[in-house]
Amino acid sequence: MTSAWAEWEQRLTHISAAVELWGERTKTAPVIPPSSALSGDDRPGLSVSNIAWYPLVIAVEHLDFALSTMRATQTMYPTSYMTTLRTALLTASQAAWVLAPPQRSERRGRAMRLRMQDLDDQLKLVNSASELTDDQERAQARDVEELKKQLEECREAATALGLPKSSTAKLNNTDVITEAAKQLHEDPVAASGVQLLWRTGSAAAHGQRAYALMRMNSNVVQGEGPRKVMQLRGDLVHDVGPAAAAATLAANEAFRLFDLRCGHAPEPAGQLQRIIDLLPGTAPREVPLEMPARSRRVETSSLWISYPRRPGIPGWAIR
């Protein structure tokens, strides 16, 4: 085990402690103080508080799942954690993105975009059903009509509330990740790193071979002749650790903003010692938090991938 691996295990200790506290907090619905800014954001048909809280709960769930799986299996799978942590990063970023603007109209506008995107995705899902019985076709028609009605009500609400035109525009998740990263990380290099982790997680989630091929230099390659076989291994230091840290920092910011809009001082779970403990190259605390007893060192898993040899291309050197 390298020193870098040990440092990331230490960081996962801190992340696990924060996620455990967040998990307890998200077991119940939040109470929104009537006089708070977030309560003022909410309107019939547009619950900004709910639209921000739901993705935050999903982020905590996915962080908890990834960390619990590491503890239970003691295995560093090659791509699975990146898929799970991608969802955690996206949903935490969505929550922070909605809550970040100081202007109420902007917060409402961003919540409306999420709401309308959700309805549009539901509409596509319902329309995609085929080979239906007569009863199912009638139910499908009713659902389509209802979803279109809700979308139109959202447009009318956006006009009535005087929301910016962008509030009804199509939502792009990559743009959300980019904006949330910039608002969280003052260092443009760190913000760019978050975008890279997002796209890396997408490659893993979509089963793209590029995810493996970009890691040829750091994995084992065997075979002779025109074809080779590569052993793709889970990487805590360069992939899983940074992905978990990025999602955790985004969730921490979302909780901070949620408490701020509720008029509360941030709860202890929101006081994660952010970049100090999580970014590569920083030393862990002198007195580390205890990991749960069921946690042990995470071992490395691997899988073998066949690929055609393409010599002479920069970055494809095999060692």
PDB file of C-alpha atoms in Angstrom:
ATOM      1  CA  MET A   1       0.000   0.000   0.000  1.00  0.00           C
ATOM      2  CA  THR A   2       1.435   3.399  -1.003  1.00  0.00           C
ATOM      3  CA  SER A   3       1.445   6.483   1.205  1.00  0.00           C
ATOM      4  CA  ALA A   4      -1.009   8.145  -1.199  1.00  0.00           C
ATOM      5  CA  TRP A   5      -3.403   5.205  -0.802  1.00  0.00           C
ATOM      6  CA  ALA A   6      -3.126   5.487   2.996  1.00  0.00           C
ATOM      7  CA  GLU A   7      -3.845   9.221   2.831  1.00  0.00           C
ATOM      8  CA  TRP A   8      -6.985   8.609   0.805  1.00  0.00           C
ATOM      9  CA  GLU A   9      -8.135   5.939   3.232  1.00  0.00           C
ATOM     10  CA  GLN A  10      -7.764   8.581   5.937  1.00  0.00           C
ATOM     11  CA  ARG A  11      -9.824  11.040   3.919  1.00  0.00           C
ATOM     12  CA  LEU A  12     -12.521   8.403   3.469  1.00  0.00           C
ATOM     13  CA  THR A  13     -12.617   8.184   7.259  1.00  0.00           C
ATOM     14  CA  HIS A  14     -13.599  11.859   7.447  1.00  0.00           C
ATOM     15  CA  ILE A  15     -16.050  11.497   4.570  1.00  0.00           C
ATOM     16  CA  SER A  16     -17.686   8.491   6.242  1.00  0.00           C
ATOM     17  CA  ALA A  17     -18.155  10.439   9.467  1.00  0.00           C
ATOM     18  CA  ALA A  18     -19.854  13.299   7.636  1.00  0.00           C
ATOM     19  CA  VAL A  19     -22.069  10.989   5.559  1.00  0.00           C
ATOM     20  CA  GLU A  20     -23.163   9.119   8.675  1.00  0.00           C
ATOM     21  CA  LEU A  21     -24.372  12.382  10.238  1.00  0.00           C
ATOM     22  CA  TRP A  22     -26.056  13.458   7.015  1.00  0.00           C
ATOM     23  CA  GLY A  23     -27.757  10.073   6.800  1.00  0.00           C
ATOM     24  CA  GLU A  24     -29.380  10.633  10.176  1.00  0.00           C
ATOM     25  CA  ARG A  25     -30.452  14.114   9.175  1.00  0.00           C
ATOM     26  CA  THR A  26     -32.091  12.983   5.938  1.00  0.00           C
ATOM     27  CA  LYS A  27     -34.212  10.300   7.613  1.00  0.00           C
ATOM     28  CA  THR A  28     -36.890  12.928   8.269  1.00  0.00           C
ATOM     29  CA  ALA A  29     -38.256  15.795   6.214  1.00  0.00           C
ATOM     30  CA  PRO A  30     -36.782  19.191   7.095  1.00  0.00           C
ATOM     31  CA  VAL A  31     -38.827  21.802   8.919  1.00  0.00           C
ATOM     32  CA  ILE A  32     -38.782  25.074   6.993  1.00  0.00           C
ATOM     33  CA  PRO A  33     -39.215  28.039   9.389  1.00  0.00           C
ATOM     34  CA  PRO A  34     -42.197  30.175   8.250  1.00  0.00           C
ATOM     35  CA  SER A  35     -40.206  33.407   8.377  1.00  0.00           C
ATOM     36  CA  SER A  36     -37.170  32.058   6.525  1.00  0.00           C
ATOM     37  CA  ALA A  37     -35.986  32.958   3.050  1.00  0.00           C
ATOM     38  CA  LEU A  38     -36.598  29.391   1.883  1.00  0.00           C
ATOM     39  CA  SER A  39     -40.190  29.494   3.117  1.00  0.00           C
ATOM     40  CA  GLY A  40     -40.654  32.703   1.152  1.00  0.00           C
ATOM     41  CA  ASP A  41     -39.247  30.973  -1.939  1.00  0.00           C
ATOM     42  CA  ASP A  42     -41.959  28.302  -1.815  1.00  0.00           C
ATOM     43  CA  ARG A  43     -45.176  28.862  -3.701  1.00  0.00           C
ATOM     44  CA  PRO A  44     -48.066  26.553  -4.700  1.00  0.00           C
ATOM     45  CA  GLY A  45     -46.814  24.475  -7.602  1.00  0.00           C
ATOM     46  CA  LEU A  46     -43.175  25.405  -6.933  1.00  0.00           C
ATOM     47  CA  SER A  47     -41.729  24.073  -3.687  1.00  0.00           C
ATOM     48  CA  VAL A  48     -38.151  25.310  -3.909  1.00  0.00           C
ATOM     49  CA  SER A  49     -37.339  23.688  -0.565  1.00  0.00           C
ATOM     50  CA  ASN A  50     -38.514  20.266  -1.735  1.00  0.00           C
ATOM     51  CA  ILE A  51     -36.849  20.574  -5.128  1.00  0.00           C
ATOM     52  CA  ALA A  52     -33.537  21.335  -3.379  1.00  0.00           C
ATOM     53  CA  TRP A  53     -33.905  18.786  -0.575  1.00  0.00           C
ATOM     54  CA  TYR A  54     -34.740  15.713  -2.683  1.00  0.00           C
ATOM     55  CA  PRO A  55     -31.491  15.609  -4.724  1.00  0.00           C
ATOM     56  CA  LEU A  56     -29.535  16.221  -1.526  1.00  0.00           C
ATOM     57  CA  VAL A  57     -31.114  13.127   0.032  1.00  0.00           C
ATOM     58  CA  ILE A  58     -30.216  11.137  -3.092  1.00  0.00           C
ATOM     59  CA  ALA A  59     -26.624  12.390  -2.908  1.00  0.00           C
ATOM     60  CA  VAL A  60     -26.290  11.208   0.689  1.00  0.00           C
ATOM     61  CA  GLU A  61     -27.815   7.841  -0.211  1.00  0.00           C
ATOM     62  CA  HIS A  62     -25.307   7.261  -3.012  1.00  0.00           C
ATOM     63  CA  LEU A  63     -22.343   8.372  -0.917  1.00  0.00           C
ATOM     64  CA  ASP A  64     -23.465   6.048   1.865  1.00  0.00           C
ATOM     65  CA  PHE A  65     -23.941   3.179  -0.586  1.00  0.00           C
ATOM     66  CA  ALA A  66     -20.460   3.590  -2.075  1.00  0.00           C
ATOM     67  CA  LEU A  67     -18.751   3.780   1.309  1.00  0.00           C
ATOM     68  CA  SER A  68     -20.811   0.930   2.785  1.00  0.00           C
ATOM     69  CA  THR A  69     -19.959  -1.269  -0.199  1.00  0.00           C
ATOM     70  CA  MET A  70     -16.249  -0.546   0.229  1.00  0.00           C
ATOM     71  CA  ARG A  71     -16.460  -1.539   3.876  1.00  0.00           C
ATOM     72  CA  ALA A  72     -18.579  -4.630   3.300  1.00  0.00           C
ATOM     73  CA  THR A  73     -16.684  -6.049   0.308  1.00  0.00           C
ATOM     74  CA  GLN A  74     -13.219  -4.606   0.996  1.00  0.00           C
ATOM     75  CA  THR A  75     -12.927  -4.447  -2.778  1.00  0.00           C
ATOM     76  CA  MET A  76     -12.001  -1.520  -4.992  1.00  0.00           C
ATOM     77  CA  TYR A  77     -14.084  -2.256  -8.089  1.00  0.00           C
ATOM     78  CA  PRO A  78     -12.776  -0.763 -11.371  1.00  0.00           C
ATOM     79  CA  THR A  79     -15.814   1.291 -12.469  1.00  0.00           C
ATOM     80  CA  SER A  80     -18.825   0.716 -10.189  1.00  0.00           C
ATOM     81  CA  TYR A  81     -17.928   3.293  -7.555  1.00  0.00           C
ATOM     82  CA  MET A  82     -17.400   5.950 -10.202  1.00  0.00           C
ATOM     83  CA  THR A  83     -20.940   5.326 -11.466  1.00  0.00           C
ATOM     84  CA  THR A  84     -22.434   5.692  -7.989  1.00  0.00           C
ATOM     85  CA  LEU A  85     -20.342   8.715  -7.056  1.00  0.00           C
ATOM     86  CA  ARG A  86     -21.284  10.390 -10.348  1.00  0.00           C
ATOM     87  CA  THR A  87     -24.914  10.424  -9.199  1.00  0.00           C
ATOM     88  CA  ALA A  88     -23.861  11.742  -5.794  1.00  0.00           C
ATOM     89  CA  LEU A  89     -21.920  14.581  -7.425  1.00  0.00           C
ATOM     90  CA  LEU A  90     -24.765  15.459  -9.790  1.00  0.00           C
ATOM     91  CA  THR A  91     -27.525  15.527  -7.189  1.00  0.00           C
ATOM     92  CA  ALA A  92     -25.472  17.381  -4.577  1.00  0.00           C
ATOM     93  CA  SER A  93     -24.515  19.923  -7.246  1.00  0.00           C
ATOM     94  CA  GLN A  94     -28.152  20.346  -8.260  1.00  0.00           C
ATOM     95  CA  ALA A  95     -29.135  21.155  -4.680  1.00  0.00           C
ATOM     96  CA  ALA A  96     -26.279  23.623  -4.239  1.00  0.00           C
ATOM     97  CA  TRP A  97     -26.995  25.167  -7.647  1.00  0.00           C
ATOM     98  CA  VAL A  98     -30.650  25.832  -6.757  1.00  0.00           C
ATOM     99  CA  LEU A  99     -29.869  27.340  -3.352  1.00  0.00           C
ATOM    100  CA  ALA A 100     -26.801  29.413  -4.234  1.00  0.00           C
ATOM    101  CA  PRO A 101     -28.239  32.617  -5.785  1.00  0.00           C
ATOM    102  CA  PRO A 102     -28.873  35.427  -3.292  1.00  0.00           C
ATOM    103  CA  GLN A 103     -31.843  36.624  -5.374  1.00  0.00           C
ATOM    104  CA  ARG A 104     -35.141  34.869  -4.749  1.00  0.00           C
ATOM    105  CA  SER A 105     -36.191  35.041  -8.390  1.00  0.00           C
ATOM    106  CA  GLU A 106     -33.017  33.246  -9.430  1.00  0.00           C
ATOM    107  CA  ARG A 107     -33.499  30.484  -6.855  1.00  0.00           C
ATOM    108  CA  ARG A 108     -37.084  30.034  -8.002  1.00  0.00           C
ATOM    109  CA  GLY A 109     -36.002  30.075 -11.626  1.00  0.00           C
ATOM    110  CA  ARG A 110     -33.444  27.330 -11.112  1.00  0.00           C
ATOM    111  CA  ALA A 111     -35.922  25.233  -9.126  1.00  0.00           C
ATOM    112  CA  MET A 112     -38.430  25.667 -11.928  1.00  0.00           C
ATOM    113  CA  ARG A 113     -35.914  24.400 -14.478  1.00  0.00           C
ATOM    114  CA  LEU A 114     -35.351  21.253 -12.422  1.00  0.00           C
ATOM    115  CA  ARG A 115     -39.107  20.808 -11.988  1.00  0.00           C
ATOM    116  CA  MET A 116     -39.825  21.173 -15.706  1.00  0.00           C
ATOM    117  CA  GLN A 117     -36.940  18.899 -16.681  1.00  0.00           C
ATOM    118  CA  ASP A 118     -38.328  16.236 -14.361  1.00  0.00           C
ATOM    119  CA  LEU A 119     -41.796  16.554 -15.889  1.00  0.00           C
ATOM    120  CA  ASP A 120     -40.382  16.459 -19.426  1.00  0.00           C
ATOM    121  CA  ASP A 121     -38.409  13.301 -18.619  1.00  0.00           C
ATOM    122  CA  GLN A 122     -41.550  11.717 -17.163  1.00  0.00           C
ATOM    123  CA  LEU A 123     -43.423  12.596 -20.347  1.00  0.00           C
ATOM    124  CA  LYS A 124     -40.758  10.930 -22.485  1.00  0.00           C
ATOM    125  CA  LEU A 125     -40.881   7.851 -20.263  1.00  0.00           C
ATOM    126  CA  VAL A 126     -44.668   7.529 -20.571  1.00  0.00           C
ATOM    127  CA  ASN A 127     -44.595   8.132 -24.334  1.00  0.00           C
ATOM    128  CA  SER A 128     -41.918   5.464 -24.791  1.00  0.00           C
ATOM    129  CA  ALA A 129     -44.216   2.668 -23.607  1.00  0.00           C
ATOM    130  CA  SER A 130     -45.449   0.503 -26.492  1.00  0.00           C
ATOM    131  CA  GLU A 131     -47.242  -2.782 -27.176  1.00  0.00           C
ATOM    132  CA  LEU A 132     -49.967  -1.766 -24.723  1.00  0.00           C
ATOM    133  CA  THR A 133     -53.411  -3.177 -24.094  1.00  0.00           C
ATOM    134  CA  ASP A 134     -56.445  -0.973 -24.685  1.00  0.00           C
ATOM    135  CA  ASP A 135     -56.703  -0.190 -20.968  1.00  0.00           C
ATOM    136  CA  GLN A 136     -53.015   0.621 -20.804  1.00  0.00           C
ATOM    137  CA  GLU A 137     -53.261   2.922 -23.827  1.00  0.00           C
ATOM    138  CA  ARG A 138     -56.096   4.830 -22.160  1.00  0.00           C
ATOM    139  CA  ALA A 139     -54.039   5.138 -18.970  1.00  0.00           C
ATOM    140  CA  GLN A 140     -51.071   6.304 -21.027  1.00  0.00           C
ATOM    141  CA  ALA A 141     -53.187   8.973 -22.726  1.00  0.00           C
ATOM    142  CA  ARG A 142     -54.430  10.239 -19.348  1.00  0.00           C
ATOM    143  CA  ASP A 143     -50.875  10.406 -17.998  1.00  0.00           C
ATOM    144  CA  VAL A 144     -49.609  12.241 -21.072  1.00  0.00           C
ATOM    145  CA  GLU A 145     -52.436  14.765 -20.796  1.00  0.00           C
ATOM    146  CA  GLU A 146     -51.747  15.315 -17.095  1.00  0.00           C
ATOM    147  CA  LEU A 147     -48.012  15.805 -17.593  1.00  0.00           C
ATOM    148  CA  LYS A 148     -48.550  18.272 -20.438  1.00  0.00           C
ATOM    149  CA  LYS A 149     -51.002  20.140 -18.215  1.00  0.00           C
ATOM    150  CA  GLN A 150     -48.420  20.347 -15.419  1.00  0.00           C
ATOM    151  CA  LEU A 151     -45.779  21.609 -17.833  1.00  0.00           C
ATOM    152  CA  GLU A 152     -48.133  24.335 -19.026  1.00  0.00           C
ATOM    153  CA  GLU A 153     -48.929  25.263 -15.409  1.00  0.00           C
ATOM    154  CA  CYS A 154     -45.199  25.611 -14.773  1.00  0.00           C
ATOM    155  CA  ARG A 155     -44.862  28.018 -17.701  1.00  0.00           C
ATOM    156  CA  GLU A 156     -47.817  30.043 -16.422  1.00  0.00           C
ATOM    157  CA  ALA A 157     -46.370  30.096 -12.896  1.00  0.00           C
ATOM    158  CA  ALA A 158     -42.996  31.254 -14.237  1.00  0.00           C
ATOM    159  CA  THR A 159     -44.723  34.166 -15.967  1.00  0.00           C
ATOM    160  CA  ALA A 160     -46.851  35.034 -12.935  1.00  0.00           C
ATOM    161  CA  LEU A 161     -43.808  35.008 -10.628  1.00  0.00           C
ATOM    162  CA  GLY A 162     -41.783  37.122 -13.038  1.00  0.00           C
ATOM    163  CA  LEU A 163     -39.064  34.495 -13.325  1.00  0.00           C
ATOM    164  CA  PRO A 164     -36.224  34.928 -15.817  1.00  0.00           C
ATOM    165  CA  LYS A 165     -36.707  33.380 -19.257  1.00  0.00           C
ATOM    166  CA  SER A 166     -34.032  30.815 -18.460  1.00  0.00           C
ATOM    167  CA  SER A 167     -36.382  29.239 -15.885  1.00  0.00           C
ATOM    168  CA  THR A 168     -38.256  27.380 -18.632  1.00  0.00           C
ATOM    169  CA  ALA A 169     -35.210  26.509 -20.755  1.00  0.00           C
ATOM    170  CA  LYS A 170     -33.970  22.952 -21.153  1.00  0.00           C
ATOM    171  CA  LEU A 171     -31.602  21.931 -18.356  1.00  0.00           C
ATOM    172  CA  ASN A 172     -28.117  20.620 -19.073  1.00  0.00           C
ATOM    173  CA  ASN A 173     -26.583  18.642 -16.211  1.00  0.00           C
ATOM    174  CA  THR A 174     -23.032  19.403 -17.300  1.00  0.00           C
ATOM    175  CA  ASP A 175     -23.813  23.121 -17.041  1.00  0.00           C
ATOM    176  CA  VAL A 176     -25.172  22.565 -13.529  1.00  0.00           C
ATOM    177  CA  ILE A 177     -21.974  20.729 -12.526  1.00  0.00           C
ATOM    178  CA  THR A 178     -19.843  23.510 -14.015  1.00  0.00           C
ATOM    179  CA  GLU A 179     -21.701  26.349 -12.300  1.00  0.00           C
ATOM    180  CA  ALA A 180     -21.885  24.560  -8.952  1.00  0.00           C
ATOM    181  CA  ALA A 181     -18.157  23.766  -9.067  1.00  0.00           C
ATOM    182  CA  LYS A 182     -17.270  27.385  -9.820  1.00  0.00           C
ATOM    183  CA  GLN A 183     -19.404  28.694  -6.959  1.00  0.00           C
ATOM    184  CA  LEU A 184     -17.800  26.200  -4.536  1.00  0.00           C
ATOM    185  CA  HIS A 185     -14.158  26.280  -5.619  1.00  0.00           C
ATOM    186  CA  GLU A 186     -12.455  29.644  -5.940  1.00  0.00           C
ATOM    187  CA  ASP A 187      -9.477  27.920  -7.558  1.00  0.00           C
ATOM    188  CA  PRO A 188     -10.333  27.456 -11.261  1.00  0.00           C
ATOM    189  CA  VAL A 189      -8.080  24.378 -11.377  1.00  0.00           C
ATOM    190  CA  ALA A 190     -10.144  22.703  -8.657  1.00  0.00           C
ATOM    191  CA  ALA A 191     -13.384  23.629 -10.441  1.00  0.00           C
ATOM    192  CA  SER A 192     -12.009  22.193 -13.680  1.00  0.00           C
ATOM    193  CA  GLY A 193     -11.081  19.016 -11.821  1.00  0.00           C
ATOM    194  CA  VAL A 194     -14.693  18.564 -10.737  1.00  0.00           C
ATOM    195  CA  GLN A 195     -15.850  18.810 -14.356  1.00  0.00           C
ATOM    196  CA  LEU A 196     -13.248  16.205 -15.315  1.00  0.00           C
ATOM    197  CA  LEU A 197     -14.484  13.870 -12.555  1.00  0.00           C
ATOM    198  CA  TRP A 198     -18.045  14.336 -13.804  1.00  0.00           C
ATOM    199  CA  ARG A 199     -17.120  13.335 -17.340  1.00  0.00           C
ATOM    200  CA  THR A 200     -14.944  10.484 -16.059  1.00  0.00           C
ATOM    201  CA  GLY A 201     -17.869   9.163 -14.037  1.00  0.00           C
ATOM    202  CA  SER A 202     -20.086   9.458 -17.111  1.00  0.00           C
ATOM    203  CA  ALA A 203     -17.647   7.366 -19.137  1.00  0.00           C
ATOM    204  CA  ALA A 204     -17.695   4.711 -16.418  1.00  0.00           C
ATOM    205  CA  ALA A 205     -21.490   4.829 -16.074  1.00  0.00           C
ATOM    206  CA  HIS A 206     -22.055   4.478 -19.819  1.00  0.00           C
ATOM    207  CA  GLY A 207     -19.614   1.605 -20.154  1.00  0.00           C
ATOM    208  CA  GLN A 208     -17.364   3.514 -22.525  1.00  0.00           C
ATOM    209  CA  ARG A 209     -14.113   1.731 -23.408  1.00  0.00           C
ATOM    210  CA  ALA A 210     -12.375   5.110 -23.339  1.00  0.00           C
ATOM    211  CA  TYR A 211     -12.499   4.915 -19.538  1.00  0.00           C
ATOM    212  CA  ALA A 212     -10.236   1.863 -19.679  1.00  0.00           C
ATOM    213  CA  LEU A 213      -8.060   2.964 -22.560  1.00  0.00           C
ATOM    214  CA  MET A 214      -7.188   6.249 -20.831  1.00  0.00           C
ATOM    215  CA  ARG A 215      -5.791   4.168 -17.968  1.00  0.00           C
ATOM    216  CA  MET A 216      -3.547   1.902 -19.995  1.00  0.00           C
ATOM    217  CA  ASN A 217      -0.336   3.350 -18.626  1.00  0.00           C
ATOM    218  CA  SER A 218      -1.308   2.629 -15.032  1.00  0.00           C
ATOM    219  CA  ASN A 219      -2.668  -0.909 -15.519  1.00  0.00           C
ATOM    220  CA  VAL A 220      -1.228  -4.311 -16.400  1.00  0.00           C
ATOM    221  CA  VAL A 221      -1.084  -5.312 -20.052  1.00  0.00           C
ATOM    222  CA  GLN A 222      -0.466  -8.877 -21.188  1.00  0.00           C
ATOM    223  CA  GLY A 223      -0.267 -10.690 -24.511  1.00  0.00           C
ATOM    224  CA  GLU A 224       1.748 -10.781 -27.671  1.00  0.00           C
ATOM    225  CA  GLY A 225       1.034 -10.122 -31.327  1.00  0.00           C
ATOM    226  CA  PRO A 226      -1.521  -7.691 -32.770  1.00  0.00           C
ATOM    227  CA  ARG A 227      -3.854  -7.850 -29.734  1.00  0.00           C
ATOM    228  CA  LYS A 228      -3.254  -7.264 -26.045  1.00  0.00           C
ATOM    229  CA  VAL A 229      -5.317  -7.704 -22.898  1.00  0.00           C
ATOM    230  CA  MET A 230      -5.353  -5.060 -20.179  1.00  0.00           C
ATOM    231  CA  GLN A 231      -6.116  -5.543 -16.509  1.00  0.00           C
ATOM    232  CA  LEU A 232      -8.308  -2.611 -15.421  1.00  0.00           C
ATOM    233  CA  ARG A 233      -8.029  -2.076 -11.673  1.00  0.00           C
ATOM    234  CA  GLY A 234      -9.890   0.122  -9.224  1.00  0.00           C
ATOM    235  CA  ASP A 235      -7.887   3.212  -8.303  1.00  0.00           C
ATOM    236  CA  LEU A 236      -8.578   4.884  -4.978  1.00  0.00           C
ATOM    237  CA  VAL A 237      -5.908   7.566  -5.387  1.00  0.00           C
ATOM    238  CA  HIS A 238      -6.716   8.900  -8.854  1.00  0.00           C
ATOM    239  CA  ASP A 239     -10.371   7.980  -9.402  1.00  0.00           C
ATOM    240  CA  VAL A 240     -12.563   6.859  -6.513  1.00  0.00           C
ATOM    241  CA  GLY A 241     -11.063   9.008  -3.767  1.00  0.00           C
ATOM    242  CA  PRO A 242     -11.268  12.306  -5.686  1.00  0.00           C
ATOM    243  CA  ALA A 243     -14.777  11.435  -6.919  1.00  0.00           C
ATOM    244  CA  ALA A 244     -15.947  10.798  -3.355  1.00  0.00           C
ATOM    245  CA  ALA A 245     -14.310  14.022  -2.171  1.00  0.00           C
ATOM    246  CA  ALA A 246     -15.906  16.099  -4.941  1.00  0.00           C
ATOM    247  CA  ALA A 247     -19.374  14.745  -4.160  1.00  0.00           C
ATOM    248  CA  THR A 248     -18.856  15.248  -0.427  1.00  0.00           C
ATOM    249  CA  LEU A 249     -17.738  18.842  -0.816  1.00  0.00           C
ATOM    250  CA  ALA A 250     -20.741  19.556  -3.051  1.00  0.00           C
ATOM    251  CA  ALA A 251     -23.108  17.990  -0.506  1.00  0.00           C
ATOM    252  CA  ASN A 252     -21.453  19.919   2.311  1.00  0.00           C
ATOM    253  CA  GLU A 253     -22.020  23.165   0.428  1.00  0.00           C
ATOM    254  CA  ALA A 254     -25.640  22.235  -0.299  1.00  0.00           C
ATOM    255  CA  PHE A 255     -26.327  21.562   3.391  1.00  0.00           C
ATOM    256  CA  ARG A 256     -24.664  24.863   4.301  1.00  0.00           C
ATOM    257  CA  LEU A 257     -26.817  26.763   1.829  1.00  0.00           C
ATOM    258  CA  PHE A 258     -29.975  24.944   2.896  1.00  0.00           C
ATOM    259  CA  ASP A 259     -29.350  25.922   6.519  1.00  0.00           C
ATOM    260  CA  LEU A 260     -28.512  29.462   5.467  1.00  0.00           C
ATOM    261  CA  ARG A 261     -31.785  29.853   3.521  1.00  0.00           C
ATOM    262  CA  CYS A 262     -33.639  28.425   6.545  1.00  0.00           C
ATOM    263  CA  GLY A 263     -32.045  31.053   8.760  1.00  0.00           C
ATOM    264  CA  HIS A 264     -30.134  28.444  10.789  1.00  0.00           C
ATOM    265  CA  ALA A 265     -26.506  28.267  11.742  1.00  0.00           C
ATOM    266  CA  PRO A 266     -24.972  25.338   9.846  1.00  0.00           C
ATOM    267  CA  GLU A 267     -25.359  22.044  11.711  1.00  0.00           C
ATOM    268  CA  PRO A 268     -22.257  20.102  12.812  1.00  0.00           C
ATOM    269  CA  ALA A 269     -22.679  17.814   9.793  1.00  0.00           C
ATOM    270  CA  GLY A 270     -22.120  20.855   7.619  1.00  0.00           C
ATOM    271  CA  GLN A 271     -18.863  21.731   9.344  1.00  0.00           C
ATOM    272  CA  LEU A 272     -16.790  19.198   7.459  1.00  0.00           C
ATOM    273  CA  GLN A 273     -13.182  20.366   7.373  1.00  0.00           C
ATOM    274  CA  ARG A 274     -13.503  20.864   3.673  1.00  0.00           C
ATOM    275  CA  ILE A 275     -10.537  21.128   1.347  1.00  0.00           C
ATOM    276  CA  ILE A 276      -7.915  20.693   4.083  1.00  0.00           C
ATOM    277  CA  ASP A 277      -8.644  17.017   4.611  1.00  0.00           C
ATOM    278  CA  LEU A 278      -9.943  16.089   1.198  1.00  0.00           C
ATOM    279  CA  LEU A 279      -7.674  17.401  -1.517  1.00  0.00           C
ATOM    280  CA  PRO A 280      -4.607  15.411  -2.619  1.00  0.00           C
ATOM    281  CA  GLY A 281      -1.282  16.457  -1.181  1.00  0.00           C
ATOM    282  CA  THR A 282      -2.640  17.563   2.190  1.00  0.00           C
ATOM    283  CA  ALA A 283      -1.752  15.795   5.384  1.00  0.00           C
ATOM    284  CA  PRO A 284      -4.507  14.075   7.369  1.00  0.00           C
ATOM    285  CA  ARG A 285      -5.378  15.273  10.860  1.00  0.00           C
ATOM    286  CA  GLU A 286      -2.983  14.283  13.598  1.00  0.00           C
ATOM    287  CA  VAL A 287      -5.832  12.610  15.500  1.00  0.00           C
ATOM    288  CA  PRO A 288      -7.942  10.816  12.905  1.00  0.00           C
ATOM    289  CA  LEU A 289     -11.592   9.914  13.343  1.00  0.00           C
ATOM    290  CA  GLU A 290     -12.305   6.256  14.049  1.00  0.00           C
ATOM    291  CA  MET A 291     -13.751   4.270  11.177  1.00  0.00           C
ATOM    292  CA  PRO A 292     -16.614   1.911  12.106  1.00  0.00           C
ATOM    293  CA  ALA A 293     -15.409  -1.457  13.339  1.00  0.00           C
ATOM    294  CA  ARG A 294     -16.688  -3.188  10.217  1.00  0.00           C
ATOM    295  CA  SER A 295     -14.360  -1.096   8.067  1.00  0.00           C
ATOM    296  CA  ARG A 296     -11.073  -2.514   6.874  1.00  0.00           C
ATOM    297  CA  ARG A 297      -8.605  -1.673   4.165  1.00  0.00           C
ATOM    298  CA  VAL A 298     -10.147  -1.756   0.707  1.00  0.00           C
ATOM    299  CA  GLU A 299      -8.450  -4.244  -1.591  1.00  0.00           C
ATOM    300  CA  THR A 300      -8.198  -3.912  -5.356  1.00  0.00           C
ATOM    301  CA  SER A 301     -10.409  -5.764  -7.833  1.00  0.00           C
ATOM    302  CA  SER A 302      -9.733  -6.022 -11.527  1.00  0.00           C
ATOM    303  CA  LEU A 303     -11.188  -7.115 -14.839  1.00  0.00           C
ATOM    304  CA  TRP A 304      -9.564  -7.967 -18.135  1.00  0.00           C
ATOM    305  CA  ILE A 305     -10.317  -6.046 -21.313  1.00  0.00           C
ATOM    306  CA  SER A 306      -9.205  -6.998 -24.799  1.00  0.00           C
ATOM    307  CA  TYR A 307      -8.273  -4.220 -27.188  1.00  0.00           C
ATOM    308  CA  PRO A 308      -6.495  -3.846 -30.534  1.00  0.00           C
ATOM    309  CA  ARG A 309      -2.920  -2.656 -30.290  1.00  0.00           C
ATOM    310  CA  ARG A 310      -2.334   0.803 -31.724  1.00  0.00           C
ATOM    311  CA  PRO A 311       1.394   1.583 -31.453  1.00  0.00           C
ATOM    312  CA  GLY A 312       2.838   4.991 -32.090  1.00  0.00           C
ATOM    313  CA  ILE A 313      -0.005   7.014 -30.615  1.00  0.00           C
ATOM    314  CA  PRO A 314       1.056   9.478 -27.860  1.00  0.00           C
ATOM    315  CA  GLY A 315      -0.138   8.416 -24.428  1.00  0.00           C
ATOM    316  CA  TRP A 316      -0.424   4.744 -25.365  1.00  0.00           C
ATOM    317  CA  ALA A 317       2.997   3.675 -24.100  1.00  0.00           C
ATOM    318  CA  ILE A 318       2.792   0.368 -22.188  1.00  0.00           C
ATOM    319  CA  ARG A 319       4.833  -0.160 -19.117  1.00  0.00           C
TER     320      ARG A 319
END
